mmCIF file of N, CA and C in Angstrom:
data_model
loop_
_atom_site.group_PDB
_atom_site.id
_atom_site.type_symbol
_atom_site.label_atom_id
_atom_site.label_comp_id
_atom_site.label_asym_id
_atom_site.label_seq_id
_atom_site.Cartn_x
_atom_site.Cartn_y
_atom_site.Cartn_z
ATOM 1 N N UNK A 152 105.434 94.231 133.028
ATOM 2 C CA UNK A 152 104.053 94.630 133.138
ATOM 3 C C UNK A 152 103.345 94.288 131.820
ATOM 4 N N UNK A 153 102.203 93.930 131.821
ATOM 5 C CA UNK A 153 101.011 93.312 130.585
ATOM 6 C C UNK A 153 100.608 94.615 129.825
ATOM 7 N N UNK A 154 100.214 94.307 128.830
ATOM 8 C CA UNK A 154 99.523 95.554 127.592
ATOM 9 C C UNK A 154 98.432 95.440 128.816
ATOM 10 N N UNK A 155 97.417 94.632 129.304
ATOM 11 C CA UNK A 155 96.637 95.157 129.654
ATOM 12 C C UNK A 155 96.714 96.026 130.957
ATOM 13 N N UNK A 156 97.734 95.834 131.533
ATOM 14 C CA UNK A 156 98.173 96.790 132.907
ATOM 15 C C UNK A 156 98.892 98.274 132.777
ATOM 16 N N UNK A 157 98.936 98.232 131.135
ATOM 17 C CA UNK A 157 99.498 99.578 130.806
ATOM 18 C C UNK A 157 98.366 100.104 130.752
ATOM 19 N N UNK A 158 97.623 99.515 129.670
ATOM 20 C CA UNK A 158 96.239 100.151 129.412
ATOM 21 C C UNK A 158 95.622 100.789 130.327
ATOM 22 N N UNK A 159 95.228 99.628 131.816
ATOM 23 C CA UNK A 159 94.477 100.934 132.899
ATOM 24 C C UNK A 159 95.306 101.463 133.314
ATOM 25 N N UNK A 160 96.447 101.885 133.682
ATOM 26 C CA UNK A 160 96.928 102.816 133.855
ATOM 27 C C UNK A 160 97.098 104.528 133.230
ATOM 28 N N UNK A 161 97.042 104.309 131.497
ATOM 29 C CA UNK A 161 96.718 104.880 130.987
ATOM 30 C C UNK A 161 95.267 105.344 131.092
ATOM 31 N N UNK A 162 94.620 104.553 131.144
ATOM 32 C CA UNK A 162 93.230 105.077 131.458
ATOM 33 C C UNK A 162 92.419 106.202 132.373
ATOM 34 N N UNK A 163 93.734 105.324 134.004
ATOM 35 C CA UNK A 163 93.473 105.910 134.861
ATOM 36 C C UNK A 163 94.198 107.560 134.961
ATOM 37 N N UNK A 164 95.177 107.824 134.446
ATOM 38 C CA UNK A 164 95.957 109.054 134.079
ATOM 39 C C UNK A 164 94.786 109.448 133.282
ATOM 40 N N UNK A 165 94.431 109.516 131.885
ATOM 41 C CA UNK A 165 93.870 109.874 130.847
ATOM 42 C C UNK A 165 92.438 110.538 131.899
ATOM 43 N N UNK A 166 91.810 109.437 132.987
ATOM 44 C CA UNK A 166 90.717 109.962 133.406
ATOM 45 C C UNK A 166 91.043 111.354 134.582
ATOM 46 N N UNK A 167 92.292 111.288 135.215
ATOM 47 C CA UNK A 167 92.545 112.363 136.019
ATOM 48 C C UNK A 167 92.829 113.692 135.306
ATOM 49 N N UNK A 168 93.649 113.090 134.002
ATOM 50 C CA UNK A 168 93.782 114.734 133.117
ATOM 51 C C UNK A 168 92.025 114.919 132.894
ATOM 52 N N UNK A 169 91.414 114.539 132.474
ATOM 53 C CA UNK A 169 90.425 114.844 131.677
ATOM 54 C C UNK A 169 89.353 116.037 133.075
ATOM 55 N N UNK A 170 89.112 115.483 134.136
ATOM 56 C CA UNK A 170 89.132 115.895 135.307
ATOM 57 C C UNK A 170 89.579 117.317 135.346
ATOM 58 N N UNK A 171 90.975 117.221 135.428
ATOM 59 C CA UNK A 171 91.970 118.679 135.519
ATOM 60 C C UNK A 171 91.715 119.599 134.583
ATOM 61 N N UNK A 172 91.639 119.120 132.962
ATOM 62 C CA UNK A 172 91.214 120.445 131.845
ATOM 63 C C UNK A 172 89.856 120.304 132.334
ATOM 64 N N UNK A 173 88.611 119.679 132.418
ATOM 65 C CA UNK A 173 87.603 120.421 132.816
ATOM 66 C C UNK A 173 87.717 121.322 133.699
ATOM 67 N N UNK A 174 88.223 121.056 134.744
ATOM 68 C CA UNK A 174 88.316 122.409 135.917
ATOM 69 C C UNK A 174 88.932 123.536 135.151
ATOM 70 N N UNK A 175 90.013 123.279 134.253
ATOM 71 C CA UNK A 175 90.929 124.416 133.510
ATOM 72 C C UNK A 175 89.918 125.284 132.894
ATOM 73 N N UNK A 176 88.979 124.514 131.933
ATOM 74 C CA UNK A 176 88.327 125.308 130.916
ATOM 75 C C UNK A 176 86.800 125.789 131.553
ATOM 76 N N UNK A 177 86.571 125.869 132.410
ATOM 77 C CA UNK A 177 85.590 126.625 133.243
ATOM 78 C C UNK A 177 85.462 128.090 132.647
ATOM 79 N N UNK A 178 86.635 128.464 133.315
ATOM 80 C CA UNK A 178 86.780 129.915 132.654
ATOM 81 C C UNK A 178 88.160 130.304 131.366
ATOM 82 N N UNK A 179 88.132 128.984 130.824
ATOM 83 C CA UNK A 179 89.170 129.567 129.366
ATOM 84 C C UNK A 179 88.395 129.157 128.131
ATOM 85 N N UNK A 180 88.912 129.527 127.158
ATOM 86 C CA UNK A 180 88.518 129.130 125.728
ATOM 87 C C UNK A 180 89.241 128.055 125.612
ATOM 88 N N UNK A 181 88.059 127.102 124.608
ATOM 89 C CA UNK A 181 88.750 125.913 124.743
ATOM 90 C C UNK A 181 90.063 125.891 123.628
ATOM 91 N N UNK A 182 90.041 126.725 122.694
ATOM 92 C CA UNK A 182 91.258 126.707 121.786
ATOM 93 C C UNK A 182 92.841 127.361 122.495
ATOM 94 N N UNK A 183 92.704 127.862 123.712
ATOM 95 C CA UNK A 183 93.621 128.656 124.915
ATOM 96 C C UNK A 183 93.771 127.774 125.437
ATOM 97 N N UNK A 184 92.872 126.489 126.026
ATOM 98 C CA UNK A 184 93.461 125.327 126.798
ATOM 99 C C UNK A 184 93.926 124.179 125.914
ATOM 100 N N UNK A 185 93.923 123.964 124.352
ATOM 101 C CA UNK A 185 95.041 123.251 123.802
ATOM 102 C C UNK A 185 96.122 123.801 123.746
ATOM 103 N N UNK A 186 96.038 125.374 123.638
ATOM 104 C CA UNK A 186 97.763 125.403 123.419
ATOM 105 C C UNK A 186 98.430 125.305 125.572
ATOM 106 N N UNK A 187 97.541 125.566 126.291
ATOM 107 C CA UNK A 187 97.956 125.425 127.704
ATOM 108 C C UNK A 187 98.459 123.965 127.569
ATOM 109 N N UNK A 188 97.527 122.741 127.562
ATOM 110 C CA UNK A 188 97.813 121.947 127.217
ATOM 111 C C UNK A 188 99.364 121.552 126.514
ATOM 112 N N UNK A 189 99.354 121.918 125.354
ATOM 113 C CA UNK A 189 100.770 121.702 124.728
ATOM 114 C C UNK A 189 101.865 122.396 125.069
ATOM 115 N N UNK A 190 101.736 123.197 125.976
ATOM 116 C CA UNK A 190 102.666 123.850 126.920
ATOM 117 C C UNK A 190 103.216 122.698 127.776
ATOM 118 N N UNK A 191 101.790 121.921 127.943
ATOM 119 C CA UNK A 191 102.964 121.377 129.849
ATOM 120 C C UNK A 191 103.176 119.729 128.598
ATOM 121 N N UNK A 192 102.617 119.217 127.749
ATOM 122 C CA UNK A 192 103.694 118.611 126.970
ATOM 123 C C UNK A 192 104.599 118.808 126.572
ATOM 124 N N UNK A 193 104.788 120.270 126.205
ATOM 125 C CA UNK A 193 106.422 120.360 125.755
ATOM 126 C C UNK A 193 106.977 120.510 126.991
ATOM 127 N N UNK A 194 106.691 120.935 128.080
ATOM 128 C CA UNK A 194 107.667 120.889 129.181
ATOM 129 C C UNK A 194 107.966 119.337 129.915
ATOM 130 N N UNK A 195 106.718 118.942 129.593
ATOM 131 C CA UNK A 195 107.039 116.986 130.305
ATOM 132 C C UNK A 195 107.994 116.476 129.176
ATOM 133 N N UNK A 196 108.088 116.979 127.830
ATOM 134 C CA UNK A 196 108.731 116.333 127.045
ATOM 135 C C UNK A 196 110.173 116.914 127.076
ATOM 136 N N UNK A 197 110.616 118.002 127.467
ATOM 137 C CA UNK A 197 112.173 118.257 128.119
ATOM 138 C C UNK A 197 112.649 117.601 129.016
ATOM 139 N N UNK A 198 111.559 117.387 130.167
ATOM 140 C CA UNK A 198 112.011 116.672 131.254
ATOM 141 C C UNK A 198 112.309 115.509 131.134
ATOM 142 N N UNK A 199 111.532 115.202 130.374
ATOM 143 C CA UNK A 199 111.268 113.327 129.790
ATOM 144 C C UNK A 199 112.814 113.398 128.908
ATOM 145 N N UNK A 200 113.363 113.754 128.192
ATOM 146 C CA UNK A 200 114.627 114.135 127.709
ATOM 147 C C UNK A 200 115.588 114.167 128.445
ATOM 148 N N UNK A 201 115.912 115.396 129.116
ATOM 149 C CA UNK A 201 116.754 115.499 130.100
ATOM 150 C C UNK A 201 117.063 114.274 130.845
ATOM 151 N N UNK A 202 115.726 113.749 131.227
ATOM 152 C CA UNK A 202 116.010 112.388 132.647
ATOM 153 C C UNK A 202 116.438 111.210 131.327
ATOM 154 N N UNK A 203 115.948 110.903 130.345
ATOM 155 C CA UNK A 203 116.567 109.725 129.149
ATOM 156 C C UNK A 203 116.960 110.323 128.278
ATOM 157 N N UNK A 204 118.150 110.353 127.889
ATOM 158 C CA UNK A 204 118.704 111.157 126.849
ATOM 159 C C UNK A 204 118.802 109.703 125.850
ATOM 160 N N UNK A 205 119.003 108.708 126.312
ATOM 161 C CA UNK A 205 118.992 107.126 125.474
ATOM 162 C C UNK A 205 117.450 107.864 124.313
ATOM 163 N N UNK A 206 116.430 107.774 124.703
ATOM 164 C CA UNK A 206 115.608 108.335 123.981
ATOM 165 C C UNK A 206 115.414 108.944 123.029
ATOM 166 N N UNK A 207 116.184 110.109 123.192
ATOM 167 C CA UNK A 207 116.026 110.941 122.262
ATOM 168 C C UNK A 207 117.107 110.630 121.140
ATOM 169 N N UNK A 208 118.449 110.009 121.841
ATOM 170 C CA UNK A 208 118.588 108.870 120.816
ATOM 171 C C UNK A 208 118.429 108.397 119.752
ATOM 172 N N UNK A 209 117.567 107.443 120.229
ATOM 173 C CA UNK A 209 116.705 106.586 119.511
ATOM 174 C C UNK A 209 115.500 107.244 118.658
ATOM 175 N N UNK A 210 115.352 108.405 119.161
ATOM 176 C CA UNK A 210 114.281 109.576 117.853
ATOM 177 C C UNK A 210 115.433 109.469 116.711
ATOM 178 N N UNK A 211 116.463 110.127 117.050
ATOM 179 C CA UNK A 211 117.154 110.282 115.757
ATOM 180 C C UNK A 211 117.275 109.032 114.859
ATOM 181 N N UNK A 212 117.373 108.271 115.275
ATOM 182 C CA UNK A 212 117.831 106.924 114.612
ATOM 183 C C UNK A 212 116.919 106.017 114.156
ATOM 184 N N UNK A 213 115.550 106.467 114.433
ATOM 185 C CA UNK A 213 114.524 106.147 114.275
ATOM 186 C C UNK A 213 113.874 106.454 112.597
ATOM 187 N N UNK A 214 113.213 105.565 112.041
ATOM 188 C CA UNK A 214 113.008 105.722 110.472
ATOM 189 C C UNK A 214 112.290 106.622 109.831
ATOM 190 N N UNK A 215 112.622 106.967 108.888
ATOM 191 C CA UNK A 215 111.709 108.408 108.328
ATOM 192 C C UNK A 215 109.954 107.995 108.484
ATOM 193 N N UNK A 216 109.987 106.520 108.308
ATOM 194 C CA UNK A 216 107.863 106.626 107.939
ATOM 195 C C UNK A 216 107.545 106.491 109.339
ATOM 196 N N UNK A 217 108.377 105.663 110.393
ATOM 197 C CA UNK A 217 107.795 105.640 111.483
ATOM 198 C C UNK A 217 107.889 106.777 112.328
ATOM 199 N N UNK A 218 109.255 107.630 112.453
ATOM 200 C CA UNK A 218 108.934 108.939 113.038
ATOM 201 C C UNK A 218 107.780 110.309 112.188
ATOM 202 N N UNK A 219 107.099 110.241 110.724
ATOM 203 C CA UNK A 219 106.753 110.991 110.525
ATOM 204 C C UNK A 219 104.866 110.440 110.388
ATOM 205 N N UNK A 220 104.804 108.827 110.773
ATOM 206 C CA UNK A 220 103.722 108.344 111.074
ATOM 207 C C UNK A 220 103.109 108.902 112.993
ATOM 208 N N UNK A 221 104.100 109.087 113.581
ATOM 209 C CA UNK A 221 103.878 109.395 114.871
ATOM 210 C C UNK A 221 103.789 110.960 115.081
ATOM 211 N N UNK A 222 104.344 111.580 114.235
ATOM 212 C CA UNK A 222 104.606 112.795 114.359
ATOM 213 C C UNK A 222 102.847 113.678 114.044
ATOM 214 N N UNK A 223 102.245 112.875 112.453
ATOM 215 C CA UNK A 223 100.697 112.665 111.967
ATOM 216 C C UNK A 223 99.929 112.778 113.290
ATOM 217 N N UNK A 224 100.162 111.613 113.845
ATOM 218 C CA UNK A 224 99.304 110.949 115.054
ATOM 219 C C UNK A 224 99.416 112.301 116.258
ATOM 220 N N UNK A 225 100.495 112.800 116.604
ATOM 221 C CA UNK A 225 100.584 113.521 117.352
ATOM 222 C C UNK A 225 99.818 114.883 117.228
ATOM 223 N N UNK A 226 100.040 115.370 116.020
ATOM 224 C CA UNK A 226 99.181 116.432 115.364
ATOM 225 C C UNK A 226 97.544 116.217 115.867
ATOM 226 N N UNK A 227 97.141 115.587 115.336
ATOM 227 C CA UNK A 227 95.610 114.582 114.645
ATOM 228 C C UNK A 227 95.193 114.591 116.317
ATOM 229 N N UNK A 228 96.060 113.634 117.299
ATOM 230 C CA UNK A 228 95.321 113.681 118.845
ATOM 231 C C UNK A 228 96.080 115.175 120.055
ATOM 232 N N UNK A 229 96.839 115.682 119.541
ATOM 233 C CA UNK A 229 97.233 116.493 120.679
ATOM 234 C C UNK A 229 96.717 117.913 119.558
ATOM 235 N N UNK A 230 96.265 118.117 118.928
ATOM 236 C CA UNK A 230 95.719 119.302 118.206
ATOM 237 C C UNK A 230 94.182 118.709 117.957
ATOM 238 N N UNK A 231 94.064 118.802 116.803
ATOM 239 C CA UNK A 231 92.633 118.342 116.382
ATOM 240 C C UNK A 231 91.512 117.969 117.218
ATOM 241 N N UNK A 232 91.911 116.791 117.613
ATOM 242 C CA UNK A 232 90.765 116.061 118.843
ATOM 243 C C UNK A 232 91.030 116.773 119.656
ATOM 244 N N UNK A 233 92.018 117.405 120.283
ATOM 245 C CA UNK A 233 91.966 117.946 121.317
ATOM 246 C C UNK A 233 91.029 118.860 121.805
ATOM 247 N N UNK A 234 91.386 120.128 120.634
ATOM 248 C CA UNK A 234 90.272 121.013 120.355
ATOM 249 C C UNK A 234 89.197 120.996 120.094
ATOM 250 N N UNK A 235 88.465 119.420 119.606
ATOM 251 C CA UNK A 235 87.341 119.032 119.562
ATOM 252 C C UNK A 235 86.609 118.923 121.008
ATOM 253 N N UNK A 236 87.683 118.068 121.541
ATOM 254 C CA UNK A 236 87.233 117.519 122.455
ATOM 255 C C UNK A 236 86.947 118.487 124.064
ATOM 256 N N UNK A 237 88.217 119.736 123.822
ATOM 257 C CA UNK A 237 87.859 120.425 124.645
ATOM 258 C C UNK A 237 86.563 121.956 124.541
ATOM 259 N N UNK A 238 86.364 121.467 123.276
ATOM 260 C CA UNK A 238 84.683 122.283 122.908
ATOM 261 C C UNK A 238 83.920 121.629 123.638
ATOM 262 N N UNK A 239 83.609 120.084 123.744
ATOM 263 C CA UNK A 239 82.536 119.325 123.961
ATOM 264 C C UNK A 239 82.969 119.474 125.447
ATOM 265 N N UNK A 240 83.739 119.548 126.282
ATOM 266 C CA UNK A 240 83.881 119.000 127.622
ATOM 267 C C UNK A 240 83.708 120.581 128.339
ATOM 268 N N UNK A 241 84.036 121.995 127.576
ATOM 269 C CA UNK A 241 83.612 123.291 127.804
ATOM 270 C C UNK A 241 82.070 123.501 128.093
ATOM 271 N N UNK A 242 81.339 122.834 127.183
ATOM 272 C CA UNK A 242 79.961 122.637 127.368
ATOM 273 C C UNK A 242 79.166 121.441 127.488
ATOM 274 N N UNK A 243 79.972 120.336 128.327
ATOM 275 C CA UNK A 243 79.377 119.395 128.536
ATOM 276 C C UNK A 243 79.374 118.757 129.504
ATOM 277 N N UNK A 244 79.258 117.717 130.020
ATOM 278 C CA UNK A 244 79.480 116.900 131.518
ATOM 279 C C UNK A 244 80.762 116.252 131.109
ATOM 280 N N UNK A 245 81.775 116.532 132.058
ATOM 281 C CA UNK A 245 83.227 115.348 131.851
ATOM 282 C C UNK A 245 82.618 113.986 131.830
ATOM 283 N N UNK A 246 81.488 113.434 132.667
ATOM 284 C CA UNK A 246 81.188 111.829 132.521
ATOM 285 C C UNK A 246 81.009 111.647 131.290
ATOM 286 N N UNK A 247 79.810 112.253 130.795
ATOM 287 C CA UNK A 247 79.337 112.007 129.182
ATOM 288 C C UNK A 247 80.544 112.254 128.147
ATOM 289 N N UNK A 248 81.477 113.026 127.986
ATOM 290 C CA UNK A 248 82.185 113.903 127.678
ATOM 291 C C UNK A 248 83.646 112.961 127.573
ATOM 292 N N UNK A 249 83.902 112.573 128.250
ATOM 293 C CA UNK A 249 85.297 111.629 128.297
ATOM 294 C C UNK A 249 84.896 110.365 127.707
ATOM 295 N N UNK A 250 83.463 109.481 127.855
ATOM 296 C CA UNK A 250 83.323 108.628 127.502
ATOM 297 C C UNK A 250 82.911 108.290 126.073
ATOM 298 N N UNK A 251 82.337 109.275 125.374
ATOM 299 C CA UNK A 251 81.986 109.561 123.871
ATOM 300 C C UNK A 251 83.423 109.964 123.203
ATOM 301 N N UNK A 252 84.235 110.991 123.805
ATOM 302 C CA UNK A 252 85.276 111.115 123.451
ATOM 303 C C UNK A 252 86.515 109.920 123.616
ATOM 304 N N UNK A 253 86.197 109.620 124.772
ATOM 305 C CA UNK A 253 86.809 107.828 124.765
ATOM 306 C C UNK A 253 86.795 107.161 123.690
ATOM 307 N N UNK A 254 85.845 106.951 122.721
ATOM 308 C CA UNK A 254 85.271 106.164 121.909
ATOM 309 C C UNK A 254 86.088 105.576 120.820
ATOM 310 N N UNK A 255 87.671 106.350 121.072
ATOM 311 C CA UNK A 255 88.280 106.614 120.098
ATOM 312 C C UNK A 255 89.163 104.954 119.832
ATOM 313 N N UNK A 256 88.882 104.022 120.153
ATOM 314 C CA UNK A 256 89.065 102.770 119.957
ATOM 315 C C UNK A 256 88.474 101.787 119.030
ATOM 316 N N UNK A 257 87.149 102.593 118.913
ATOM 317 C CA UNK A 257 86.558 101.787 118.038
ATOM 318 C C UNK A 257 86.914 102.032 116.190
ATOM 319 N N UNK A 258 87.192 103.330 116.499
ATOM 320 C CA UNK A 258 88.303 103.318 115.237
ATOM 321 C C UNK A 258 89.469 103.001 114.756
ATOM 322 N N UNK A 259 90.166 103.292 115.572
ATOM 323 C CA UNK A 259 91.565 102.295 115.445
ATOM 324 C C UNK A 259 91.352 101.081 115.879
ATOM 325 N N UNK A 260 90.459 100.055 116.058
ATOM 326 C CA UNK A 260 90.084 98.886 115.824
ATOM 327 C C UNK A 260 90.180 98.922 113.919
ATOM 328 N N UNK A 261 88.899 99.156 113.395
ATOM 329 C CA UNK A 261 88.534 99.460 112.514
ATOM 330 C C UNK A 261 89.458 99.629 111.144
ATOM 331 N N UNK A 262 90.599 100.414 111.617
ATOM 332 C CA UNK A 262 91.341 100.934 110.530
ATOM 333 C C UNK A 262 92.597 100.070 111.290
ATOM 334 N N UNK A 263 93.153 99.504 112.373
ATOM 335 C CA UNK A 263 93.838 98.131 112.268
ATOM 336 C C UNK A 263 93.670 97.356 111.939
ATOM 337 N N UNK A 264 92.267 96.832 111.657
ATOM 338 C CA UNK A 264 91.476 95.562 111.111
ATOM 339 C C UNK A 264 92.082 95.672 109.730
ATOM 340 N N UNK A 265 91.434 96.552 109.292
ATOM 341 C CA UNK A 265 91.656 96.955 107.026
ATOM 342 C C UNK A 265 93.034 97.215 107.242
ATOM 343 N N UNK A 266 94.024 98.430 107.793
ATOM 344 C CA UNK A 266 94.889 98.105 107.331
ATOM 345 C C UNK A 266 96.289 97.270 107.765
ATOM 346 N N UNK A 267 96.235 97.344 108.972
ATOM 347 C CA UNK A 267 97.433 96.423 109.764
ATOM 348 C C UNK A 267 97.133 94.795 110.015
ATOM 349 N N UNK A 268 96.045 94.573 109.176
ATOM 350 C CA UNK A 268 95.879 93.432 109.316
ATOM 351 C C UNK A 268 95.722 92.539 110.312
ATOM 352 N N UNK A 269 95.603 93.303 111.622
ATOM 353 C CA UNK A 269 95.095 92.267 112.952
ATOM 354 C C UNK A 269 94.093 91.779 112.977
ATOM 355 N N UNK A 270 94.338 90.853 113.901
ATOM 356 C CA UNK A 270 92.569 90.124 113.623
ATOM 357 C C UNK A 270 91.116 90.218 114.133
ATOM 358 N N UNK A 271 90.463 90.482 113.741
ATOM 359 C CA UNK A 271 89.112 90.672 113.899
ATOM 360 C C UNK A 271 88.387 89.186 115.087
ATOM 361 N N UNK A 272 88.263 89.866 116.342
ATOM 362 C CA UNK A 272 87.864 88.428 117.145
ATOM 363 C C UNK A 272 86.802 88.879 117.697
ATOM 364 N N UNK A 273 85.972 87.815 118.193
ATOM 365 C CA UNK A 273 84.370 87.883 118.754
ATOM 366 C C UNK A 273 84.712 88.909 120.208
ATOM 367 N N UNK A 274 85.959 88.303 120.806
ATOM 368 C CA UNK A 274 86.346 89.491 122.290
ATOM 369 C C UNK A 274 86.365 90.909 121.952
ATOM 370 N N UNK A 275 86.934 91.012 120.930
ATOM 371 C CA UNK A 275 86.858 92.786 120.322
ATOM 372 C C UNK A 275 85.820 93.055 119.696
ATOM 373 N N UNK A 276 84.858 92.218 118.925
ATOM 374 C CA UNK A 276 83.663 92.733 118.304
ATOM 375 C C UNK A 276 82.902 93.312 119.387
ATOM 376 N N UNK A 277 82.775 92.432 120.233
ATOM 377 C CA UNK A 277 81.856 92.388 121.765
ATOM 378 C C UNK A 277 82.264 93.624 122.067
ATOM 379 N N UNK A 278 83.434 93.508 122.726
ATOM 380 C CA UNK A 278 84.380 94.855 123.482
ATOM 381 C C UNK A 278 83.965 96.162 122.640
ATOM 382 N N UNK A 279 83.778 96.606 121.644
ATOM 383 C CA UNK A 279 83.831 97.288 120.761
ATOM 384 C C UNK A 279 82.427 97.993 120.466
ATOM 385 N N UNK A 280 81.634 97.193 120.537
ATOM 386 C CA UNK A 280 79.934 96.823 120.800
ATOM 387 C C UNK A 280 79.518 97.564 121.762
ATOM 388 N N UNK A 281 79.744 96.910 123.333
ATOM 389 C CA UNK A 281 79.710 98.169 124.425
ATOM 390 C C UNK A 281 80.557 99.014 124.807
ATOM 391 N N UNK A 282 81.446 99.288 123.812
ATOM 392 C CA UNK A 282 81.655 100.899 123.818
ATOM 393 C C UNK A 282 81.032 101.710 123.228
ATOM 394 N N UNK A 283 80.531 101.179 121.744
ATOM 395 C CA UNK A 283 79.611 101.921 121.168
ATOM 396 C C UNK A 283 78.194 102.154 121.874
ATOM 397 N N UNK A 284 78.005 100.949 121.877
ATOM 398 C CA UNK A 284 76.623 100.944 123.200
ATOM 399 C C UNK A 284 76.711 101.719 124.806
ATOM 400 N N UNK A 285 77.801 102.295 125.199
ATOM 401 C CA UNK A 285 77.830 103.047 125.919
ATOM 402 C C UNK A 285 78.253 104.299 125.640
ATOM 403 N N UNK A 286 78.372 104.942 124.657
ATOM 404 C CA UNK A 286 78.530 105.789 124.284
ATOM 405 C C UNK A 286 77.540 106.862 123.587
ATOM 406 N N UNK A 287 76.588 105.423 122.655
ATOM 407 C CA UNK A 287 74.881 106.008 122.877
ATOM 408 C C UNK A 287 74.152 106.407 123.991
ATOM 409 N N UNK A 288 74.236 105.157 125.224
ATOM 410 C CA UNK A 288 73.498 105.598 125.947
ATOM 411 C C UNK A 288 73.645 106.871 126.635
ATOM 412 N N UNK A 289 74.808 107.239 126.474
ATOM 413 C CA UNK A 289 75.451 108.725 127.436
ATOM 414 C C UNK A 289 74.719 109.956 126.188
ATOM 415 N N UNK A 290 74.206 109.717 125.371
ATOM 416 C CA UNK A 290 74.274 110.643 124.075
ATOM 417 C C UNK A 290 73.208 111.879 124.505
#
């Protein structure tokens, strides 16, 4: 399967959760639906274990900067943004709401560009462009 066939897939998951915690946080606080949230990750992440134990594996054996670079990342989007994000979607429209919060590409563009050194191309400037440009217009 292609990076880009992971991608909508991810997308398309990413847009059904986003869906599901809005209905969740109707009537919760949104700082009660990150830790709900990190509840049914730690339980997908037993299961996800249990069914590949090769995996978990490969955590152990895995290098101190790259497991404690992911570990950052995990913090930063399954805490932080989360809780950001489930303030804004508590009091906001999921359309507007997923897609501003979507946005989150145009930064890790940005900070892959400066620091991982990928390359900067007219398809991603563009691409990058109307996300920002759709992300105003929802504003």
């Amino acid at each position: 399967m292609s990076a880009f066939s992971l991608a909508v897939i991810s997308a398309l998951v990413w847009g059904v959760s986003a869906f599901f915690e809005k209905w969740g946080l109707r009537q919760a606080d949104p700082a009660a639906g990150v830790l709900a949230r990190t509840l049914g990750v730690a339980v997908g992440c037993v299961i996800f274990a249990l069914a590949a134990p090769a995996v978990v594996q490969r955590f152990w054996v895995m290098d101190g900067r790259s497991r404690w670079a992911l570990i950052v990342g995990g913090v930063l989007a399954s805490v932080v943004a989360q809780l950001f994000f489930y303030r804004a979607l508590k009091i906001g429209e999921v359309g507007k709401v997923a897609v501003v919060g979507g946005a989150w590409p145009v930064v890790a563009f940005l900070l892959s560009a400066a620091f991982l050194g990928e390359p900067v191309t007219r398809q991603k400037i563009v691409g990058i462009a109307l996300v920002v440009s759709g992300a105003v217009l929802l504003r």
